Tab-separated table of C-alpha atoms in Angstrom:
chain	number	residue	atom	x	y	z
A	158	UNK	CA	-17.123	-65.761	37.146
A	159	UNK	CA	-14.933	-67.694	39.840
A	160	UNK	CA	-11.728	-66.386	40.648
A	161	UNK	CA	-10.031	-69.352	39.243
A	162	UNK	CA	-11.091	-68.623	36.379
A	163	UNK	CA	-10.068	-64.965	36.209
A	164	UNK	CA	-6.241	-66.072	37.685
A	165	UNK	CA	-5.976	-68.396	34.817
A	166	UNK	CA	-7.429	-65.664	32.089
A	167	UNK	CA	-5.161	-62.739	33.284
A	168	UNK	CA	-1.975	-65.374	33.005
A	169	UNK	CA	-3.048	-66.081	29.807
A	170	UNK	CA	-2.661	-62.193	29.136
A	171	UNK	CA	-0.251	-61.764	30.541
A	172	UNK	CA	2.285	-64.524	28.805
A	173	UNK	CA	0.870	-62.990	25.797
A	174	UNK	CA	1.501	-58.867	26.331
A	175	UNK	CA	4.779	-60.809	27.474
A	176	UNK	CA	5.482	-62.424	24.367
A	177	UNK	CA	4.171	-59.764	21.530
A	178	UNK	CA	6.760	-57.169	23.577
A	179	UNK	CA	10.211	-58.907	23.493
A	180	UNK	CA	9.157	-59.946	20.242
A	181	UNK	CA	8.495	-56.187	18.958
A	182	UNK	CA	11.568	-55.266	20.695
A	183	UNK	CA	13.641	-58.826	18.288
A	184	UNK	CA	12.243	-57.343	15.712
A	185	UNK	CA	13.302	-53.542	16.261
A	186	UNK	CA	16.590	-54.859	17.237
A	187	UNK	CA	17.691	-56.668	14.660
A	188	UNK	CA	15.624	-55.001	11.855
A	189	UNK	CA	17.213	-53.436	8.686
A	190	UNK	CA	13.118	-51.320	8.563
A	191	UNK	CA	11.372	-51.675	11.746
A	192	UNK	CA	9.091	-50.190	10.696
A	193	UNK	CA	7.647	-52.330	7.519
A	194	UNK	CA	9.137	-55.466	9.530
A	195	UNK	CA	6.486	-54.803	11.930
A	196	UNK	CA	3.703	-53.030	9.279
A	197	UNK	CA	4.480	-57.203	8.138
A	198	UNK	CA	3.992	-59.116	10.566
A	199	UNK	CA	0.659	-57.507	12.278
A	200	UNK	CA	-0.752	-56.063	9.537
A	201	UNK	CA	0.314	-58.185	6.076
A	202	UNK	CA	-1.584	-61.233	7.583
A	203	UNK	CA	-5.426	-59.418	7.386
A	204	UNK	CA	-4.351	-57.311	3.776
A	205	UNK	CA	-6.477	-60.346	2.206
A	206	UNK	CA	-8.147	-63.155	2.381
A	207	UNK	CA	-5.129	-65.328	0.287
A	208	UNK	CA	-3.165	-63.470	3.826
A	209	UNK	CA	-4.991	-64.754	5.633
A	210	UNK	CA	-6.357	-67.549	4.482
A	211	UNK	CA	-2.212	-68.384	5.342
A	212	UNK	CA	-2.034	-67.348	8.394
A	213	UNK	CA	-4.921	-69.952	9.419
A	214	UNK	CA	-3.501	-73.595	7.462
A	215	UNK	CA	-0.169	-72.249	9.198
A	216	UNK	CA	-1.331	-71.692	12.883
A	217	UNK	CA	-4.093	-75.649	12.347
A	218	UNK	CA	-0.657	-77.826	12.838
A	219	UNK	CA	0.699	-75.376	15.542
A	220	UNK	CA	-3.016	-74.798	17.858
A	221	UNK	CA	-3.114	-79.192	18.086
A	222	UNK	CA	0.758	-79.435	18.609
A	223	UNK	CA	0.682	-76.605	21.055
A	224	UNK	CA	-2.863	-78.670	23.032
A	225	UNK	CA	-1.202	-81.613	23.386
A	226	UNK	CA	2.548	-80.108	24.737
A	227	UNK	CA	-0.412	-78.572	27.321
A	228	UNK	CA	-1.711	-81.480	28.161
A	229	UNK	CA	1.169	-82.561	29.315
A	230	UNK	CA	1.999	-79.249	31.138
A	231	UNK	CA	-0.821	-79.559	33.277
A	232	UNK	CA	0.309	-83.287	34.560
A	233	UNK	CA	3.395	-82.163	35.440
A	234	UNK	CA	5.823	-84.068	32.564
A	235	UNK	CA	7.853	-80.997	30.551
A	236	UNK	CA	7.771	-82.680	27.620
A	237	UNK	CA	9.605	-80.576	24.476
A	238	UNK	CA	9.143	-83.243	22.182
A	239	UNK	CA	6.216	-81.372	19.800
A	240	UNK	CA	8.297	-80.704	17.274
A	241	UNK	CA	9.671	-83.673	16.523
A	242	UNK	CA	6.784	-85.959	16.953
A	243	UNK	CA	4.773	-83.646	14.952
A	244	UNK	CA	7.575	-84.103	12.153
A	245	UNK	CA	8.085	-87.494	12.827
A	246	UNK	CA	3.960	-88.805	12.913
A	247	UNK	CA	3.301	-86.663	9.310
A	248	UNK	CA	6.144	-88.301	7.850
A	249	UNK	CA	5.376	-91.756	9.004
A	250	UNK	CA	1.775	-90.971	7.755
A	251	UNK	CA	2.866	-90.392	4.706
A	252	UNK	CA	5.177	-93.596	4.247
A	253	UNK	CA	1.774	-95.386	4.998
A	254	UNK	CA	-0.327	-93.105	2.318
A	255	UNK	CA	2.402	-94.220	-0.189
A	256	UNK	CA	1.769	-97.491	0.807
A	257	UNK	CA	-2.267	-97.998	0.276
A	258	UNK	CA	-2.332	-96.473	-2.145
A	259	UNK	CA	-5.622	-97.899	-3.416
A	260	UNK	CA	-7.208	-98.786	0.373
A	261	UNK	CA	-10.597	-97.169	0.973
A	262	UNK	CA	-10.073	-93.907	0.985
A	263	UNK	CA	-11.348	-93.561	4.485
A	264	UNK	CA	-9.487	-96.496	6.528
A	265	UNK	CA	-6.821	-95.150	5.075
A	266	UNK	CA	-7.640	-92.136	6.429
A	267	UNK	CA	-7.280	-93.961	9.542
A	268	UNK	CA	-5.082	-96.014	9.375
A	269	UNK	CA	-3.056	-92.667	8.455
A	270	UNK	CA	-3.592	-90.664	12.021
A	271	UNK	CA	-3.105	-93.712	14.057
A	272	UNK	CA	0.379	-94.326	13.075
A	273	UNK	CA	1.234	-90.804	13.229
A	274	UNK	CA	-0.056	-90.346	16.752
A	275	UNK	CA	1.445	-93.710	17.391
A	276	UNK	CA	4.656	-92.890	16.099
A	277	UNK	CA	4.276	-88.933	17.500
A	278	UNK	CA	3.953	-91.016	21.327
A	279	UNK	CA	6.686	-93.324	20.995
A	280	UNK	CA	8.671	-90.376	20.581
A	281	UNK	CA	7.012	-89.152	23.711
A	282	UNK	CA	7.668	-92.352	24.948
A	283	UNK	CA	11.976	-92.364	25.243
A	284	UNK	CA	11.196	-88.597	28.044
A	285	UNK	CA	9.594	-90.656	30.037
A	286	UNK	CA	10.990	-93.917	30.400
A	287	UNK	CA	14.405	-92.640	31.299
A	288	UNK	CA	12.522	-90.585	34.326
A	289	UNK	CA	11.520	-92.760	35.429
A	290	UNK	CA	13.928	-95.575	34.718
A	291	UNK	CA	16.599	-93.999	35.419
A	292	UNK	CA	14.763	-90.644	36.915
A	293	UNK	CA	17.316	-88.547	33.436
A	294	UNK	CA	15.490	-85.073	34.036
A	295	UNK	CA	12.418	-84.896	30.605
A	296	UNK	CA	12.891	-81.815	29.445
A	297	UNK	CA	16.895	-82.404	28.197
A	298	UNK	CA	15.667	-85.840	26.507
A	299	UNK	CA	11.929	-84.759	25.079
A	300	UNK	CA	14.173	-81.709	23.597
A	301	UNK	CA	17.272	-83.559	22.167
A	302	UNK	CA	15.028	-85.980	20.897
A	303	UNK	CA	13.756	-83.251	18.784
A	304	UNK	CA	16.329	-81.719	17.856
A	305	UNK	CA	17.811	-86.043	16.188
A	306	UNK	CA	14.779	-85.885	14.531
A	307	UNK	CA	13.777	-83.100	12.522
A	308	UNK	CA	17.208	-84.391	10.550
A	309	UNK	CA	16.886	-87.717	9.601
A	310	UNK	CA	13.428	-86.177	8.432
A	311	UNK	CA	14.768	-83.581	6.619
A	312	UNK	CA	17.219	-86.218	5.191
A	313	UNK	CA	14.419	-89.007	3.716
A	314	UNK	CA	13.076	-85.852	2.152
A	315	UNK	CA	16.374	-84.805	0.864
A	316	UNK	CA	17.606	-87.930	-0.114
A	317	UNK	CA	16.202	-91.431	0.131
A	318	UNK	CA	12.319	-90.644	-0.427
A	319	UNK	CA	12.446	-87.869	-1.909
A	320	UNK	CA	10.364	-87.138	-5.621
A	321	UNK	CA	12.214	-87.834	-8.721
A	322	UNK	CA	12.688	-84.707	-10.401
A	323	UNK	CA	11.545	-82.076	-7.325
A	324	UNK	CA	13.203	-78.906	-6.975
A	325	UNK	CA	12.200	-78.812	-3.081
A	326	UNK	CA	12.577	-81.057	-0.522
A	327	UNK	CA	9.248	-83.752	-1.478
A	328	UNK	CA	8.018	-86.756	-1.652
A	329	UNK	CA	5.192	-88.381	-3.571
A	330	UNK	CA	1.769	-87.417	-3.454
A	331	UNK	CA	-0.759	-89.583	-2.210
A	332	UNK	CA	-3.962	-90.166	-3.008
A	333	UNK	CA	-6.056	-86.978	-3.143
A	334	UNK	CA	-8.913	-88.938	-1.538
A	335	UNK	CA	-6.446	-89.446	1.071
A	336	UNK	CA	-6.180	-85.485	2.021
A	337	UNK	CA	-8.867	-83.212	4.201
A	338	UNK	CA	-11.351	-81.468	1.881
A	339	UNK	CA	-10.463	-78.488	1.739
A	340	UNK	CA	-12.704	-75.528	3.351
A	341	UNK	CA	-11.668	-72.726	0.865
A	342	UNK	CA	-10.696	-74.496	-2.559
A	343	UNK	CA	-7.698	-70.626	-2.973
A	344	UNK	CA	-5.586	-72.371	-0.319
A	345	UNK	CA	-4.711	-74.873	1.198
A	346	UNK	CA	-7.043	-74.176	3.895
A	347	UNK	CA	-8.411	-77.928	5.175
A	348	UNK	CA	-11.388	-79.498	7.377
A	349	UNK	CA	-8.447	-79.677	10.595
A	350	UNK	CA	-8.598	-76.162	10.884
A	351	UNK	CA	-11.696	-76.759	12.311
A	352	UNK	CA	-10.929	-79.864	14.737
A	353	UNK	CA	-8.540	-77.833	16.187
A	354	UNK	CA	-11.531	-75.098	17.000
A	355	UNK	CA	-13.598	-78.039	18.149
A	356	UNK	CA	-9.955	-79.299	19.831
A	357	UNK	CA	-9.523	-75.707	21.539
A	358	UNK	CA	-12.947	-75.846	23.088
A	359	UNK	CA	-12.781	-79.008	24.450
A	360	UNK	CA	-9.216	-78.966	25.955
């Protein structure tokens, strides 16, 4: 194992350790029942198959987003628009999916993914363009772009695109054939989890 790899792994584990330590301190300081809160945080996700499934399902988009951020960081471009890019890309994917309900599933899924990638990419392109043209710090502009996009998407989910009669902010459903197959029928864990694992290995 090369020295560079050892140093990288050491840095990763140190960062993880510091993150856990800070998180524990915050929980202890802010919670009225810190032991119960810590138990829920560390043990509850592994207490049942369903809870573990929910953890993995939630982890999937976060993992892919984190990998995307790591690529930009490796190029010394500090992009903080990841959350907004995911929101906007997913939202526009839904918009497209609702417009093409009768398309062949394979073509429809490709179209939805392409639109999501392009829209998310455009949002990331804006801070880059501002940096190249006027030297504006991309940390600020990318973070501001994300802060702007989130309430805009939420507005459409709660208003113009909300499913009639729905008790939560949600759109109409896209064709079920466009949805990635589930790995476990008991929860929403889908093939995207496998894709996330592959991306972790190749990134």
